[in-house]
PDB file of C-alpha atoms in Angstrom:
ATOM      1  CA  UNK A   1      39.049  86.842   9.727  1.00 57.00           C
ATOM      2  CA  UNK A   2      36.434  86.080  12.457  1.00 60.00           C
ATOM      3  CA  UNK A   3      37.012  82.453  13.858  1.00 87.00           C
ATOM      4  CA  UNK A   4      35.721  80.224  17.113  1.00 93.00           C
ATOM      5  CA  UNK A   5      38.450  78.343  18.226  1.00 95.00           C
ATOM      6  CA  UNK A   6      37.487  75.863  20.826  1.00 96.00           C
ATOM      7  CA  UNK A   7      41.532  74.036  21.951  1.00 94.00           C
ATOM      8  CA  UNK A   8      40.058  71.086  24.350  1.00 95.00           C
ATOM      9  CA  UNK A   9      38.694  68.258  21.892  1.00 94.00           C
ATOM     10  CA  UNK A  10      38.127  65.632  24.642  1.00 97.00           C
ATOM     11  CA  UNK A  11      37.287  66.574  28.213  1.00 97.00           C
ATOM     12  CA  UNK A  12      36.111  64.048  30.616  1.00 97.00           C
ATOM     13  CA  UNK A  13      34.356  64.549  33.915  1.00 97.00           C
ATOM     14  CA  UNK A  14      34.012  62.363  37.014  1.00 97.00           C
ATOM     15  CA  UNK A  15      29.497  62.816  37.636  1.00 97.00           C
ATOM     16  CA  UNK A  16      28.602  65.005  40.639  1.00 97.00           C
ATOM     17  CA  UNK A  17      31.960  67.105  39.828  1.00 97.00           C
ATOM     18  CA  UNK A  18      32.659  70.364  38.033  1.00 98.00           C
ATOM     19  CA  UNK A  19      34.433  70.664  34.223  1.00 98.00           C
ATOM     20  CA  UNK A  20      35.506  73.150  32.661  1.00 98.00           C
ATOM     21  CA  UNK A  21      34.601  73.817  28.979  1.00 98.00           C
ATOM     22  CA  UNK A  22      37.046  76.466  26.565  1.00 97.00           C
ATOM     23  CA  UNK A  23      36.635  78.283  23.872  1.00 97.00           C
ATOM     24  CA  UNK A  24      38.228  81.816  22.481  1.00 96.00           C
ATOM     25  CA  UNK A  25      37.389  83.696  19.247  1.00 94.00           C
ATOM     26  CA  UNK A  26      38.646  86.481  16.923  1.00 91.00           C
ATOM     27  CA  UNK A  27      36.357  89.613  16.524  1.00 85.00           C
ATOM     28  CA  UNK A  28      36.762  92.747  15.655  1.00 83.00           C
ATOM     29  CA  UNK A  29      32.956  93.937  16.911  1.00 81.00           C
ATOM     30  CA  UNK A  30      32.223  94.991  20.190  1.00 79.00           C
ATOM     31  CA  UNK A  31      29.059  93.768  20.139  1.00 80.00           C
ATOM     32  CA  UNK A  32      28.313  90.403  19.364  1.00 85.00           C
ATOM     33  CA  UNK A  33      26.280  86.834  20.595  1.00 89.00           C
ATOM     34  CA  UNK A  34      28.285  84.006  21.062  1.00 93.00           C
ATOM     35  CA  UNK A  35      26.600  80.941  22.212  1.00 95.00           C
ATOM     36  CA  UNK A  36      26.971  76.689  23.863  1.00 97.00           C
ATOM     37  CA  UNK A  37      25.518  74.321  22.137  1.00 96.00           C
ATOM     38  CA  UNK A  38      25.016  70.977  22.737  1.00 97.00           C
ATOM     39  CA  UNK A  39      24.890  67.942  20.597  1.00 95.00           C
ATOM     40  CA  UNK A  40      24.113  64.240  22.186  1.00 94.00           C
ATOM     41  CA  UNK A  41      24.573  61.412  20.283  1.00 90.00           C
ATOM     42  CA  UNK A  42      21.273  62.205  18.813  1.00 88.00           C
ATOM     43  CA  UNK A  43      22.959  64.684  17.033  1.00 89.00           C
ATOM     44  CA  UNK A  44      20.002  67.061  17.913  1.00 89.00           C
ATOM     45  CA  UNK A  45      22.179  70.222  18.442  1.00 93.00           C
ATOM     46  CA  UNK A  46      20.633  71.621  21.254  1.00 93.00           C
ATOM     47  CA  UNK A  47      21.157  75.120  22.394  1.00 94.00           C
ATOM     48  CA  UNK A  48      23.055  75.711  26.452  1.00 96.00           C
ATOM     49  CA  UNK A  49      23.422  79.185  26.684  1.00 95.00           C
ATOM     50  CA  UNK A  50      23.812  82.389  25.326  1.00 93.00           C
ATOM     51  CA  UNK A  51      25.823  85.607  26.372  1.00 93.00           C
ATOM     52  CA  UNK A  52      25.615  88.603  24.444  1.00 89.00           C
ATOM     53  CA  UNK A  53      28.718  91.197  24.417  1.00 87.00           C
ATOM     54  CA  UNK A  54      27.689  94.091  26.067  1.00 85.00           C
ATOM     55  CA  UNK A  55      26.162  92.601  28.648  1.00 86.00           C
ATOM     56  CA  UNK A  56      28.837  92.415  31.863  1.00 82.00           C
ATOM     57  CA  UNK A  57      27.541  89.923  33.989  1.00 89.00           C
ATOM     58  CA  UNK A  58      28.336  85.890  33.284  1.00 93.00           C
ATOM     59  CA  UNK A  59      24.966  84.329  32.299  1.00 92.00           C
ATOM     60  CA  UNK A  60      23.957  80.746  33.440  1.00 92.00           C
ATOM     61  CA  UNK A  61      21.318  78.416  33.283  1.00 92.00           C
ATOM     62  CA  UNK A  62      20.462  76.147  36.273  1.00 95.00           C
ATOM     63  CA  UNK A  63      23.735  74.463  35.675  1.00 97.00           C
ATOM     64  CA  UNK A  64      25.477  75.656  32.996  1.00 97.00           C
ATOM     65  CA  UNK A  65      27.896  79.024  33.396  1.00 96.00           C
ATOM     66  CA  UNK A  66      30.059  80.606  31.493  1.00 97.00           C
ATOM     67  CA  UNK A  67      33.095  83.136  32.300  1.00 96.00           C
ATOM     68  CA  UNK A  68      33.010  85.579  29.482  1.00 95.00           C
ATOM     69  CA  UNK A  69      36.464  87.138  29.745  1.00 94.00           C
ATOM     70  CA  UNK A  70      35.351  90.216  26.814  1.00 92.00           C
ATOM     71  CA  UNK A  71      39.755  91.566  26.454  1.00 92.00           C
ATOM     72  CA  UNK A  72      40.305  88.059  26.310  1.00 94.00           C
ATOM     73  CA  UNK A  73      37.666  87.135  23.832  1.00 93.00           C
ATOM     74  CA  UNK A  74      37.176  83.744  26.240  1.00 95.00           C
ATOM     75  CA  UNK A  75      34.293  82.452  25.947  1.00 96.00           C
ATOM     76  CA  UNK A  76      34.013  79.221  28.939  1.00 97.00           C
ATOM     77  CA  UNK A  77      31.631  77.193  29.732  1.00 98.00           C
ATOM     78  CA  UNK A  78      31.364  75.661  33.514  1.00 98.00           C
ATOM     79  CA  UNK A  79      28.893  72.278  33.809  1.00 98.00           C
ATOM     80  CA  UNK A  80      28.929  72.040  37.476  1.00 97.00           C
ATOM     81  CA  UNK A  81      27.437  68.586  39.227  1.00 97.00           C
ATOM     82  CA  UNK A  82      27.467  66.953  36.232  1.00 97.00           C
ATOM     83  CA  UNK A  83      25.365  64.000  34.775  1.00 97.00           C
ATOM     84  CA  UNK A  84      25.428  61.718  32.752  1.00 97.00           C
ATOM     85  CA  UNK A  85      23.309  63.020  30.538  1.00 96.00           C
ATOM     86  CA  UNK A  86      25.556  65.758  29.947  1.00 97.00           C
ATOM     87  CA  UNK A  87      27.839  63.576  27.660  1.00 97.00           C
ATOM     88  CA  UNK A  88      28.199  65.465  24.969  1.00 97.00           C
ATOM     89  CA  UNK A  89      29.412  66.825  22.109  1.00 96.00           C
ATOM     90  CA  UNK A  90      29.968  70.765  22.564  1.00 97.00           C
ATOM     91  CA  UNK A  91      30.217  73.100  20.199  1.00 96.00           C
ATOM     92  CA  UNK A  92      30.847  76.649  20.864  1.00 96.00           C
ATOM     93  CA  UNK A  93      30.007  79.626  18.230  1.00 94.00           C
ATOM     94  CA  UNK A  94      29.936  83.252  17.301  1.00 91.00           C
ATOM     95  CA  UNK A  95      27.575  85.431  15.595  1.00 86.00           C
ATOM     96  CA  UNK A  96      29.466  87.119  12.683  1.00 75.00           C
ATOM     97  CA  UNK A  97      28.688  90.288  10.574  1.00 68.00           C
ATOM     98  CA  UNK A  98      28.602  88.834   7.297  1.00 66.00           C
ATOM     99  CA  UNK A  99      30.244  91.855   4.647  1.00 61.00           C
ATOM    100  CA  UNK A 100      27.598  94.189   3.851  1.00 57.00           C
ATOM    101  CA  UNK A 101      26.821  95.090   7.305  1.00 57.00           C
ATOM    102  CA  UNK A 102      23.137  93.413   6.902  1.00 59.00           C
ATOM    103  CA  UNK A 103      23.506  90.575   8.339  1.00 70.00           C
ATOM    104  CA  UNK A 104      25.030  88.127  10.790  1.00 74.00           C
ATOM    105  CA  UNK A 105      25.311  84.264  10.871  1.00 79.00           C
ATOM    106  CA  UNK A 106      26.924  81.293  13.372  1.00 86.00           C
ATOM    107  CA  UNK A 107      30.043  80.136  12.793  1.00 88.00           C
ATOM    108  CA  UNK A 108      30.878  77.295  15.096  1.00 92.00           C
ATOM    109  CA  UNK A 109      34.462  75.744  16.952  1.00 94.00           C
ATOM    110  CA  UNK A 110      35.080  72.583  15.918  1.00 93.00           C
ATOM    111  CA  UNK A 111      33.582  71.222  19.095  1.00 95.00           C
ATOM    112  CA  UNK A 112      35.233  69.652  23.135  1.00 96.00           C
ATOM    113  CA  UNK A 113      33.504  65.804  23.311  1.00 96.00           C
ATOM    114  CA  UNK A 114      32.452  65.689  26.481  1.00 98.00           C
ATOM    115  CA  UNK A 115      32.437  62.610  29.021  1.00 97.00           C
ATOM    116  CA  UNK A 116      31.377  62.055  31.995  1.00 97.00           C
ATOM    117  CA  UNK A 117      32.104  58.748  33.830  1.00 96.00           C
ATOM    118  CA  UNK A 118      30.082  57.252  36.702  1.00 94.00           C
TER     119      UNK A 118
ATOM    120  CA  UNK B   1       5.404  72.629  18.107  1.00 85.00           C
ATOM    121  CA  UNK B   2       8.291  74.969  16.939  1.00 82.00           C
ATOM    122  CA  UNK B   3      10.576  72.769  15.416  1.00 93.00           C
ATOM    123  CA  UNK B   4      12.550  72.558  12.501  1.00 96.00           C
ATOM    124  CA  UNK B   5      11.846  69.138  10.019  1.00 96.00           C
ATOM    125  CA  UNK B   6      14.213  67.177   8.057  1.00 97.00           C
ATOM    126  CA  UNK B   7      14.080  64.338   5.343  1.00 97.00           C
ATOM    127  CA  UNK B   8      15.455  61.652   4.706  1.00 96.00           C
ATOM    128  CA  UNK B   9      17.223  61.740   8.163  1.00 95.00           C
ATOM    129  CA  UNK B  10      19.807  59.183   6.465  1.00 96.00           C
ATOM    130  CA  UNK B  11      20.518  58.095   3.318  1.00 95.00           C
ATOM    131  CA  UNK B  12      23.205  55.987   1.098  1.00 96.00           C
ATOM    132  CA  UNK B  13      23.410  56.388  -2.995  1.00 95.00           C
ATOM    133  CA  UNK B  14      25.371  55.729  -5.553  1.00 96.00           C
ATOM    134  CA  UNK B  15      27.969  58.384  -7.426  1.00 96.00           C
ATOM    135  CA  UNK B  16      26.296  61.040  -9.386  1.00 96.00           C
ATOM    136  CA  UNK B  17      22.305  60.334  -8.035  1.00 96.00           C
ATOM    137  CA  UNK B  18      20.512  63.049  -7.714  1.00 96.00           C
ATOM    138  CA  UNK B  19      18.466  63.371  -4.318  1.00 96.00           C
ATOM    139  CA  UNK B  20      17.118  66.740  -1.819  1.00 97.00           C
ATOM    140  CA  UNK B  21      17.202  66.514   1.746  1.00 98.00           C
ATOM    141  CA  UNK B  22      13.686  68.332   2.352  1.00 98.00           C
ATOM    142  CA  UNK B  23      13.946  71.165   5.223  1.00 98.00           C
ATOM    143  CA  UNK B  24      10.530  73.326   6.249  1.00 98.00           C
ATOM    144  CA  UNK B  25       9.669  75.116   9.621  1.00 97.00           C
ATOM    145  CA  UNK B  26       6.683  75.439  11.620  1.00 95.00           C
ATOM    146  CA  UNK B  27       7.686  79.006  13.268  1.00 93.00           C
ATOM    147  CA  UNK B  28       8.047  81.934  10.090  1.00 93.00           C
ATOM    148  CA  UNK B  29      11.484  81.766  10.549  1.00 93.00           C
ATOM    149  CA  UNK B  30      12.678  84.380   7.703  1.00 91.00           C
ATOM    150  CA  UNK B  31      15.824  82.994   7.766  1.00 92.00           C
ATOM    151  CA  UNK B  32      16.740  79.187   6.819  1.00 94.00           C
ATOM    152  CA  UNK B  33      20.536  77.351   6.729  1.00 95.00           C
ATOM    153  CA  UNK B  34      22.423  74.202   6.040  1.00 97.00           C
ATOM    154  CA  UNK B  35      24.604  73.524   7.626  1.00 96.00           C
ATOM    155  CA  UNK B  36      27.448  69.751   7.527  1.00 97.00           C
ATOM    156  CA  UNK B  37      28.820  68.424   9.876  1.00 96.00           C
ATOM    157  CA  UNK B  38      32.175  66.684   9.340  1.00 94.00           C
ATOM    158  CA  UNK B  39      34.670  65.234  12.162  1.00 90.00           C
ATOM    159  CA  UNK B  40      37.654  67.890  13.232  1.00 87.00           C
ATOM    160  CA  UNK B  41      35.753  70.059  11.380  1.00 90.00           C
ATOM    161  CA  UNK B  42      32.610  71.240  13.112  1.00 90.00           C
ATOM    162  CA  UNK B  43      29.864  72.603  11.715  1.00 93.00           C
ATOM    163  CA  UNK B  44      30.449  74.731   8.189  1.00 94.00           C
ATOM    164  CA  UNK B  45      27.570  76.632   6.329  1.00 93.00           C
ATOM    165  CA  UNK B  46      26.744  75.465   3.008  1.00 96.00           C
ATOM    166  CA  UNK B  47      23.928  77.669   2.035  1.00 95.00           C
ATOM    167  CA  UNK B  48      22.165  79.820   3.648  1.00 93.00           C
ATOM    168  CA  UNK B  49      18.359  83.041   2.566  1.00 93.00           C
ATOM    169  CA  UNK B  50      17.209  85.609   4.265  1.00 89.00           C
ATOM    170  CA  UNK B  51      13.650  85.112   2.144  1.00 90.00           C
ATOM    171  CA  UNK B  52      11.331  83.944  -0.124  1.00 94.00           C
ATOM    172  CA  UNK B  53      14.067  83.598  -3.180  1.00 93.00           C
ATOM    173  CA  UNK B  54      17.378  85.400  -1.514  1.00 91.00           C
ATOM    174  CA  UNK B  55      19.909  82.821  -1.107  1.00 94.00           C
ATOM    175  CA  UNK B  56      23.711  82.763  -1.255  1.00 92.00           C
ATOM    176  CA  UNK B  57      26.126  80.997  -0.583  1.00 93.00           C
ATOM    177  CA  UNK B  58      28.106  80.278   2.468  1.00 91.00           C
ATOM    178  CA  UNK B  59      31.643  79.056   3.384  1.00 91.00           C
ATOM    179  CA  UNK B  60      31.062  75.620   0.963  1.00 95.00           C
ATOM    180  CA  UNK B  61      28.409  76.019  -1.392  1.00 97.00           C
ATOM    181  CA  UNK B  62      30.647  73.848  -4.065  1.00 97.00           C
ATOM    182  CA  UNK B  63      27.909  70.606  -5.167  1.00 97.00           C
ATOM    183  CA  UNK B  64      25.044  72.184  -4.476  1.00 98.00           C
ATOM    184  CA  UNK B  65      22.266  74.027  -4.917  1.00 98.00           C
ATOM    185  CA  UNK B  66      19.056  75.495  -2.675  1.00 98.00           C
ATOM    186  CA  UNK B  67      15.885  77.350  -3.599  1.00 96.00           C
ATOM    187  CA  UNK B  68      13.187  79.065  -1.165  1.00 97.00           C
ATOM    188  CA  UNK B  69      10.254  79.343  -2.907  1.00 97.00           C
ATOM    189  CA  UNK B  70       8.189  78.782   0.067  1.00 96.00           C
ATOM    190  CA  UNK B  71       8.590  80.861   3.266  1.00 96.00           C
ATOM    191  CA  UNK B  72       9.147  77.490   5.314  1.00 97.00           C
ATOM    192  CA  UNK B  73      10.716  75.388   3.266  1.00 98.00           C
ATOM    193  CA  UNK B  74      14.530  75.261   2.140  1.00 98.00           C
ATOM    194  CA  UNK B  75      15.567  71.873   0.164  1.00 98.00           C
ATOM    195  CA  UNK B  76      18.369  71.560  -0.059  1.00 98.00           C
ATOM    196  CA  UNK B  77      19.819  69.868  -3.752  1.00 98.00           C
ATOM    197  CA  UNK B  78      22.816  67.272  -4.386  1.00 97.00           C
ATOM    198  CA  UNK B  79      22.757  67.370  -8.129  1.00 95.00           C
ATOM    199  CA  UNK B  80      25.443  64.556  -8.816  1.00 97.00           C
ATOM    200  CA  UNK B  81      26.803  63.634  -5.612  1.00 97.00           C
ATOM    201  CA  UNK B  82      30.266  62.958  -5.293  1.00 97.00           C
ATOM    202  CA  UNK B  83      31.642  60.941  -2.350  1.00 97.00           C
ATOM    203  CA  UNK B  84      33.517  63.660  -0.091  1.00 96.00           C
ATOM    204  CA  UNK B  85      29.921  64.984  -0.043  1.00 98.00           C
ATOM    205  CA  UNK B  86      29.570  61.649   2.838  1.00 98.00           C
ATOM    206  CA  UNK B  87      28.963  64.140   5.798  1.00 97.00           C
ATOM    207  CA  UNK B  88      25.678  64.944   8.485  1.00 97.00           C
ATOM    208  CA  UNK B  89      23.653  67.759   7.540  1.00 98.00           C
ATOM    209  CA  UNK B  90      21.469  70.241   9.410  1.00 97.00           C
ATOM    210  CA  UNK B  91      18.741  72.563   8.388  1.00 97.00           C
ATOM    211  CA  UNK B  92      18.765  75.798  10.772  1.00 95.00           C
ATOM    212  CA  UNK B  93      15.850  78.649  11.195  1.00 94.00           C
ATOM    213  CA  UNK B  94      16.489  82.012  13.033  1.00 90.00           C
ATOM    214  CA  UNK B  95      13.702  85.048  13.218  1.00 84.00           C
ATOM    215  CA  UNK B  96      15.010  88.010  11.995  1.00 77.00           C
ATOM    216  CA  UNK B  97      14.155  90.571  14.563  1.00 74.00           C
ATOM    217  CA  UNK B  98      15.560  90.456  16.909  1.00 73.00           C
ATOM    218  CA  UNK B  99      18.825  89.169  15.293  1.00 71.00           C
ATOM    219  CA  UNK B 100      20.108  87.281  18.564  1.00 73.00           C
ATOM    220  CA  UNK B 101      21.925  84.759  15.550  1.00 72.00           C
ATOM    221  CA  UNK B 102      20.174  82.282  17.939  1.00 83.00           C
ATOM    222  CA  UNK B 103      19.545  78.863  15.900  1.00 89.00           C
ATOM    223  CA  UNK B 104      16.929  75.669  15.903  1.00 93.00           C
ATOM    224  CA  UNK B 105      17.301  73.418  14.138  1.00 95.00           C
ATOM    225  CA  UNK B 106      16.546  69.695  12.742  1.00 95.00           C
ATOM    226  CA  UNK B 107      18.029  66.765  13.071  1.00 93.00           C
ATOM    227  CA  UNK B 108      20.068  65.672  11.426  1.00 95.00           C
ATOM    228  CA  UNK B 109      20.935  64.325   7.732  1.00 97.00           C
ATOM    229  CA  UNK B 110      22.906  61.954   8.221  1.00 96.00           C
ATOM    230  CA  UNK B 111      23.998  60.784   3.712  1.00 97.00           C
ATOM    231  CA  UNK B 112      27.008  58.635   2.347  1.00 97.00           C
ATOM    232  CA  UNK B 113      27.908  58.366  -1.175  1.00 97.00           C
ATOM    233  CA  UNK B 114      28.736  55.758  -2.561  1.00 95.00           C
TER     234      UNK B 114
END
């Protein structure tokens, strides 16, 4: 079964510092997509960043970047210059191929709760 | 504004009283899906729909029904709610092509079944 594992239920970081959230996944596919979603206290699910597996270059969105290690099946999220507004639950997600080969769905990890300390 | 709209946002009900959570998207997306979120379990898919009149079970479909009569709407029906269906529910949609898998989420519906 294809799974997504976030081994850190909770993390904390000081404001303005850098934090890395880890994610590993299990797959037999060679081409796939990985995502990080952020869920602030408002509960809205917000896409933070997306990585396409066939692209070797790590995705970056402003202060958010990923370290994508395809061989190790690792997809960590780095948040630089952490801000109070970064405090949220972060979910790693993997796009998996459904049986029949014509459709995909997202499967999510269990989440990492990030606290940002002033 | 492109969005996925769910209603109600909050609901407290009692065991056995049928309820419907509505979901509507204005992005002309073919694919729609329902997830439930529970502490320590992340998001789990309940049902999904590839297009009008095409629906299929996700990972945790027991106790739920869905319908897709129109492209923009995908209601979630709990015929006889039970306390184990107390959860935070998300509706989501996406394009079929290009199929990156990226989902657009509604704001969530907090359901409590007493």
